mmCIF file with all atom_site columns, C-alpha atoms in Angstrom:
data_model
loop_
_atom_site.group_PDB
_atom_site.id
_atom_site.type_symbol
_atom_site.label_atom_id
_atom_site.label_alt_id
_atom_site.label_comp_id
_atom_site.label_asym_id
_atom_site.label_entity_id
_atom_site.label_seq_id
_atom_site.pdbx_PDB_ins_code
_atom_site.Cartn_x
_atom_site.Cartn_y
_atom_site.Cartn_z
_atom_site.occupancy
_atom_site.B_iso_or_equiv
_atom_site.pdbx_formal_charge
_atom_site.auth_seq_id
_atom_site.auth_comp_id
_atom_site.auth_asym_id
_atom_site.auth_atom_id
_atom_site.pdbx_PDB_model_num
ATOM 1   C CA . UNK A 1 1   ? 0.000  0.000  0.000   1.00 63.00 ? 1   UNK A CA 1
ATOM 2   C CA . UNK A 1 2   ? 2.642  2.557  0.956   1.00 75.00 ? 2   UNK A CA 1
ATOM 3   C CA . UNK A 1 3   ? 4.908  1.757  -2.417  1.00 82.00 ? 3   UNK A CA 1
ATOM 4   C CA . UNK A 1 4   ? 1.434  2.267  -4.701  1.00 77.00 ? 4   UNK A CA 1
ATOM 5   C CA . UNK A 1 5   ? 0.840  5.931  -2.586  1.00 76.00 ? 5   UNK A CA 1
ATOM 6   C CA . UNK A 1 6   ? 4.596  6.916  -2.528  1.00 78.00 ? 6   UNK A CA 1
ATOM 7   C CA . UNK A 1 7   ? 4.795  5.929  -6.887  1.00 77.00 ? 7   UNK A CA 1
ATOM 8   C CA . UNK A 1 8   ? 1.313  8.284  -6.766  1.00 76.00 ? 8   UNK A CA 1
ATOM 9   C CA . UNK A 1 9   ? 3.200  11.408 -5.107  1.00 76.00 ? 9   UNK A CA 1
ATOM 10  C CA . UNK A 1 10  ? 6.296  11.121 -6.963  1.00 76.00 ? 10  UNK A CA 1
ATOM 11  C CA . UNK A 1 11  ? 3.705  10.974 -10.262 1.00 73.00 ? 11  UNK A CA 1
ATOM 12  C CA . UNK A 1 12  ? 1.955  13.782 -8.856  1.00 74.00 ? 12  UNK A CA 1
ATOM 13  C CA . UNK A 1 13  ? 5.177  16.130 -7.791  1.00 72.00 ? 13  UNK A CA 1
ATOM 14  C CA . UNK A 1 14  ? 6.395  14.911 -11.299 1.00 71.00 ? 14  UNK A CA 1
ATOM 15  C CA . UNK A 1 15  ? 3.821  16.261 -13.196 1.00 69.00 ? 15  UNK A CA 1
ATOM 16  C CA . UNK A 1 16  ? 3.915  19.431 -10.756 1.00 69.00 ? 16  UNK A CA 1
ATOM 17  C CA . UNK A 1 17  ? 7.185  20.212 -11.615 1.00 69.00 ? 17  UNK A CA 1
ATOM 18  C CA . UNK A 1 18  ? 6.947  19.568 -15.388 1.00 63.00 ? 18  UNK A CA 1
ATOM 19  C CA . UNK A 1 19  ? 3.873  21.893 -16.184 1.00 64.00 ? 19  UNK A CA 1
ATOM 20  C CA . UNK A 1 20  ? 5.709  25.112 -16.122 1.00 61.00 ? 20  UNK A CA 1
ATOM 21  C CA . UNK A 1 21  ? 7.941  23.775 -18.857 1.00 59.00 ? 21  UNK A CA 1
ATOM 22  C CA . UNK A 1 22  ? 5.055  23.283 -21.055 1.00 57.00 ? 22  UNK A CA 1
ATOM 23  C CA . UNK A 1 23  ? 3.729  26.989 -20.527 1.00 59.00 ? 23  UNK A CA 1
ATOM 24  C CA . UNK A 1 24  ? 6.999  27.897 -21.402 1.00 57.00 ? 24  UNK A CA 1
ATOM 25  C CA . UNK A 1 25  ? 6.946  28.158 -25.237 1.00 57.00 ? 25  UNK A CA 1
ATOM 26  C CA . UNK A 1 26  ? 4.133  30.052 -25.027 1.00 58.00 ? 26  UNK A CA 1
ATOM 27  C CA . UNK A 1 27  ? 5.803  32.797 -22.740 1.00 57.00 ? 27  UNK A CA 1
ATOM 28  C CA . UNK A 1 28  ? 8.294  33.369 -25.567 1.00 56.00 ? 28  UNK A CA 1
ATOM 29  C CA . UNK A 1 29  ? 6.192  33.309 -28.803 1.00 58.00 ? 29  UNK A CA 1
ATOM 30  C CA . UNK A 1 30  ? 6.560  36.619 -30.386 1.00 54.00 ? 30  UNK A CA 1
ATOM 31  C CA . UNK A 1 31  ? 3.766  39.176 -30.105 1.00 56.00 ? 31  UNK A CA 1
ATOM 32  C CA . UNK A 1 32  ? 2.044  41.002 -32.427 1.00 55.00 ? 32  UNK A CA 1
ATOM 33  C CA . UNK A 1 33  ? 3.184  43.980 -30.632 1.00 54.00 ? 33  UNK A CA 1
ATOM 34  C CA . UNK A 1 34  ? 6.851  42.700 -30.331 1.00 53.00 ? 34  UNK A CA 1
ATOM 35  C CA . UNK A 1 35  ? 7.970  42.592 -33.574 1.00 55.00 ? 35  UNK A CA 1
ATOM 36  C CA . UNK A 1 36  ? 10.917 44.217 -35.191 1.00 56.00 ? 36  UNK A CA 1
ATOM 37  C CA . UNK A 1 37  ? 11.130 45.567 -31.463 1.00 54.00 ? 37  UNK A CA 1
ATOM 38  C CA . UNK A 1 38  ? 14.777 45.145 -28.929 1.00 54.00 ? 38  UNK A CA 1
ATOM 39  C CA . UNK A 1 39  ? 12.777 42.056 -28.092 1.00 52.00 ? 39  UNK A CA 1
ATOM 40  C CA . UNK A 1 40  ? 12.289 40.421 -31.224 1.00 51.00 ? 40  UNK A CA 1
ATOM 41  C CA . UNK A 1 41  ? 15.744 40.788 -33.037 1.00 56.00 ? 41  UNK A CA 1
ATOM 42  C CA . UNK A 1 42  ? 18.778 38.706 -33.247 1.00 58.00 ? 42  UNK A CA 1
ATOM 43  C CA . UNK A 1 43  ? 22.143 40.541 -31.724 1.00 61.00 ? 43  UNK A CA 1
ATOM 44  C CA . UNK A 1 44  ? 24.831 40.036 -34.097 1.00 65.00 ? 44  UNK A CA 1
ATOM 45  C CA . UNK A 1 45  ? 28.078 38.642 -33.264 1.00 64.00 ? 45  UNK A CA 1
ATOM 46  C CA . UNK A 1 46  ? 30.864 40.375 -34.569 1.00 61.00 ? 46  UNK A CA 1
ATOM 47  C CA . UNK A 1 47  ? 33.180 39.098 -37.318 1.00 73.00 ? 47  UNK A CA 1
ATOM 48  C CA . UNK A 1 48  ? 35.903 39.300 -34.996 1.00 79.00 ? 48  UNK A CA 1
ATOM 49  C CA . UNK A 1 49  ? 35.707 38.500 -31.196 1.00 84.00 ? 49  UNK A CA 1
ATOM 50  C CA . UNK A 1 50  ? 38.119 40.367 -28.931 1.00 90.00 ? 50  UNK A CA 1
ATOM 51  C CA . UNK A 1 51  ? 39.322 39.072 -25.542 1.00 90.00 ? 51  UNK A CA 1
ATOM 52  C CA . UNK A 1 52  ? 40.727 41.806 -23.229 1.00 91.00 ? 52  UNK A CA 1
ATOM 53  C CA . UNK A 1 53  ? 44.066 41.828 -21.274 1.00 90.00 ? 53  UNK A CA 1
ATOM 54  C CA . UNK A 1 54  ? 42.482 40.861 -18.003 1.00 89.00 ? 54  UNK A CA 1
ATOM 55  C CA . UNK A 1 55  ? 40.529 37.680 -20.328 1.00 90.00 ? 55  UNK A CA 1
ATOM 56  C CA . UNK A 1 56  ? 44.268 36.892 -21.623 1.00 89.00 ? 56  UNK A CA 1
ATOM 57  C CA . UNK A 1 57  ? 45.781 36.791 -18.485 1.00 87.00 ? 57  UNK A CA 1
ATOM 58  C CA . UNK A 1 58  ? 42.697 34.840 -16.818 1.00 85.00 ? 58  UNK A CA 1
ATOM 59  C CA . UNK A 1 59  ? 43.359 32.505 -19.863 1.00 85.00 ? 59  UNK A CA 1
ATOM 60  C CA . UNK A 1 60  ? 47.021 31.781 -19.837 1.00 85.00 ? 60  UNK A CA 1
ATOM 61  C CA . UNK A 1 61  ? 46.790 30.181 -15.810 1.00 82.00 ? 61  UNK A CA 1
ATOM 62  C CA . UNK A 1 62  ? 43.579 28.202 -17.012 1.00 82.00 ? 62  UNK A CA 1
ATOM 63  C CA . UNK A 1 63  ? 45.812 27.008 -20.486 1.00 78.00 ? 63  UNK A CA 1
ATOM 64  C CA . UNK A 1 64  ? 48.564 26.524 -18.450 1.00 75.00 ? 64  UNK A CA 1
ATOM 65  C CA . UNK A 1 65  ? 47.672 24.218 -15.712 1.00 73.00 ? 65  UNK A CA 1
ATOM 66  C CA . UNK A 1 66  ? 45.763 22.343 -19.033 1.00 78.00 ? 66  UNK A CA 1
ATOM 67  C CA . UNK A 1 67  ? 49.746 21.992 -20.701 1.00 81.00 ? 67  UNK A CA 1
ATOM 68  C CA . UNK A 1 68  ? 48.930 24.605 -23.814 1.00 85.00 ? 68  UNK A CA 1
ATOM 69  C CA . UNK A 1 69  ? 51.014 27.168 -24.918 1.00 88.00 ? 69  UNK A CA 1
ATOM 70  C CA . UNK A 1 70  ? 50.045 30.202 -24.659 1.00 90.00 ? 70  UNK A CA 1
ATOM 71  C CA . UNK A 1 71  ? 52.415 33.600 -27.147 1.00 93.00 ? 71  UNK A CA 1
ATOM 72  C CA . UNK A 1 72  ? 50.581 37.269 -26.650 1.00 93.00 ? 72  UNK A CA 1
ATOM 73  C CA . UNK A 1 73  ? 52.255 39.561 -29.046 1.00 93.00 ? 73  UNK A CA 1
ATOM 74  C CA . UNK A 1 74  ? 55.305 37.031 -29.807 1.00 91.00 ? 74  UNK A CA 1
ATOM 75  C CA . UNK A 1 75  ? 56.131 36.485 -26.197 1.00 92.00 ? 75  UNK A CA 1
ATOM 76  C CA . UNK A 1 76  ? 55.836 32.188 -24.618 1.00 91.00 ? 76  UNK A CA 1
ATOM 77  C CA . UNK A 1 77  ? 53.695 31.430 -22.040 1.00 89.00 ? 77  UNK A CA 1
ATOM 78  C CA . UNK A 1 78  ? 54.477 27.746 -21.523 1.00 86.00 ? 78  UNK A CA 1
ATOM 79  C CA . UNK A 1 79  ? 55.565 27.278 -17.961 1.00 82.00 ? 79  UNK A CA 1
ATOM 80  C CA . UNK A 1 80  ? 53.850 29.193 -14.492 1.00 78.00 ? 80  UNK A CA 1
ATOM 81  C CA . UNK A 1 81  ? 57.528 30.393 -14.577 1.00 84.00 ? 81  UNK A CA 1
ATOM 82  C CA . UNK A 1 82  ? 56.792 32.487 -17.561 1.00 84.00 ? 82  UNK A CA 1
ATOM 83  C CA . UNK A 1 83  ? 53.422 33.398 -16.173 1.00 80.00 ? 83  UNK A CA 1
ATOM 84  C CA . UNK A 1 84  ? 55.159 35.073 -12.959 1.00 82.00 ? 84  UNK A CA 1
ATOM 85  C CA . UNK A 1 85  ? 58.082 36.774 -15.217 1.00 88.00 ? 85  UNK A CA 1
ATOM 86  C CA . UNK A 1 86  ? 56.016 37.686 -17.927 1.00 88.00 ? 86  UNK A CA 1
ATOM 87  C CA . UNK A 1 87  ? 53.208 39.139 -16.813 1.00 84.00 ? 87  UNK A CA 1
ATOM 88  C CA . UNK A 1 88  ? 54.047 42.454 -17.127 1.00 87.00 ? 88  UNK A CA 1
ATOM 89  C CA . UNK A 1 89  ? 53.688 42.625 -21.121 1.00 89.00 ? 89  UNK A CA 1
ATOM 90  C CA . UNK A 1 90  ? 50.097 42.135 -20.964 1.00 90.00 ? 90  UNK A CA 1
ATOM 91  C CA . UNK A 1 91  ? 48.109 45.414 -20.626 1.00 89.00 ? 91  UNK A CA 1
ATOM 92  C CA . UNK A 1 92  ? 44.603 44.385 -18.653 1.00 86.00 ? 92  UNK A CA 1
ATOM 93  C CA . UNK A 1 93  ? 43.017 46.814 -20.695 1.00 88.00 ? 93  UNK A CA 1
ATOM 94  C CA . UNK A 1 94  ? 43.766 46.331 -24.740 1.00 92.00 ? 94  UNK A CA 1
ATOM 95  C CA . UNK A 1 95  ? 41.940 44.409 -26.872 1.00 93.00 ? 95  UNK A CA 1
ATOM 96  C CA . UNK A 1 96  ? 43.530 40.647 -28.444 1.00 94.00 ? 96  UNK A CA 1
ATOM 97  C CA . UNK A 1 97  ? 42.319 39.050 -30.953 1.00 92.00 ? 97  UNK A CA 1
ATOM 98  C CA . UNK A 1 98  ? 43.284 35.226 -30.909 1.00 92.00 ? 98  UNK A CA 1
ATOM 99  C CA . UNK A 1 99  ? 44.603 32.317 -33.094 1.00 92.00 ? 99  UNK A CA 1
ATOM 100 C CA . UNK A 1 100 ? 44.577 29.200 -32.193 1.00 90.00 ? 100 UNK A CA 1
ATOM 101 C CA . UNK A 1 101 ? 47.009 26.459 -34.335 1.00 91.00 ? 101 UNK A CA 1
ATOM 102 C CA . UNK A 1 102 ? 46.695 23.143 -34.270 1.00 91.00 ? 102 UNK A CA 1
ATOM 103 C CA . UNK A 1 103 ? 49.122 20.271 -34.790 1.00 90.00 ? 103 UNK A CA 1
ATOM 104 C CA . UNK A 1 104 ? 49.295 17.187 -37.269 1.00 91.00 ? 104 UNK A CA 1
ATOM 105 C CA . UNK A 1 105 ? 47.251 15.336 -34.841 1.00 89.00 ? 105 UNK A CA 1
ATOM 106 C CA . UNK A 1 106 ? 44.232 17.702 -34.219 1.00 88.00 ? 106 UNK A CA 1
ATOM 107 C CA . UNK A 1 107 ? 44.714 18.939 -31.125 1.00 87.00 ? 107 UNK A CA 1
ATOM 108 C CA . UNK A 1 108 ? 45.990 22.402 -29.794 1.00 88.00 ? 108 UNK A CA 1
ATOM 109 C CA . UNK A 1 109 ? 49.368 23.382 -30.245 1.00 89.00 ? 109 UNK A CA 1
ATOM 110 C CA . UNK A 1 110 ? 49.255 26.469 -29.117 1.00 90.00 ? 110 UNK A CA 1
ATOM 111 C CA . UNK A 1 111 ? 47.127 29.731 -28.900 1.00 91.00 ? 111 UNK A CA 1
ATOM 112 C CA . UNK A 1 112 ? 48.322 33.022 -29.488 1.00 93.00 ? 112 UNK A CA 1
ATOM 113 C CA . UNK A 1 113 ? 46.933 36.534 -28.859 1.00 93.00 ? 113 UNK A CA 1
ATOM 114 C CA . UNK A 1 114 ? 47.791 40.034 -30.500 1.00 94.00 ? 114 UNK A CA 1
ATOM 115 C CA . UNK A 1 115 ? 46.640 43.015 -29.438 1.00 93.00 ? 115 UNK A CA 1
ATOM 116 C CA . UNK A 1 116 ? 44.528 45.159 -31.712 1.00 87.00 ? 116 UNK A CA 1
#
């Protein structure tokens, strides 16, 4: 008796949770009102992202502790040696653009960042 009116709850809290899902779609159908509105149309991403010098730097300890090489404007990042030392020649606030390169097996060889 109790495993027939626990399997009823858990159908009932089930169904609970899922029928805001369903009302869902609905919320985000466009309106008559809404279109060609800031609600209705697509952002465009640019050609080009651009990473600033605080994203760089946030990028070369994450790359680093993952083994990839990181070069900013021609200068290695391979080791946390070179993170420490080298620091310095990244300004937090210019724009990079990045590259990454790939070797003969697929995978990163190394990423590299120039300032624009």
């Amino acid at each position: 008796m109790s495993i027939a009116l626990s399997a009823l709850l858990f159908a009932m809290a089930l169904a609970y949770a899922l029928s805001p899902i369903t009302s869902i779609q609905k919320e985000f159908e466009i309106s008559p009102g809404t279109v060609d509105t800031v609600y209705s149309v697509q952002t465009k991403i640019p050609e080009e992202v651009l990473f600033s010098g605080a994203e760089v730097i946030s990028s070369i300890y994450k790359l680093n502790l993952d083994g990839i090489t990181v070069k900013v404007n021609g200068t290695t990042f391979s080791t946390p040696k070179d993170v420490k030392d080298k620091l310095s020649y990244i300004s937090k606030y210019a724009k990079y653009s990045q590259s990454i390169t790939y070797d003969t097996k697929g995978e990163v060889a190394y990423i590299s960042y120039v300032t624009k």
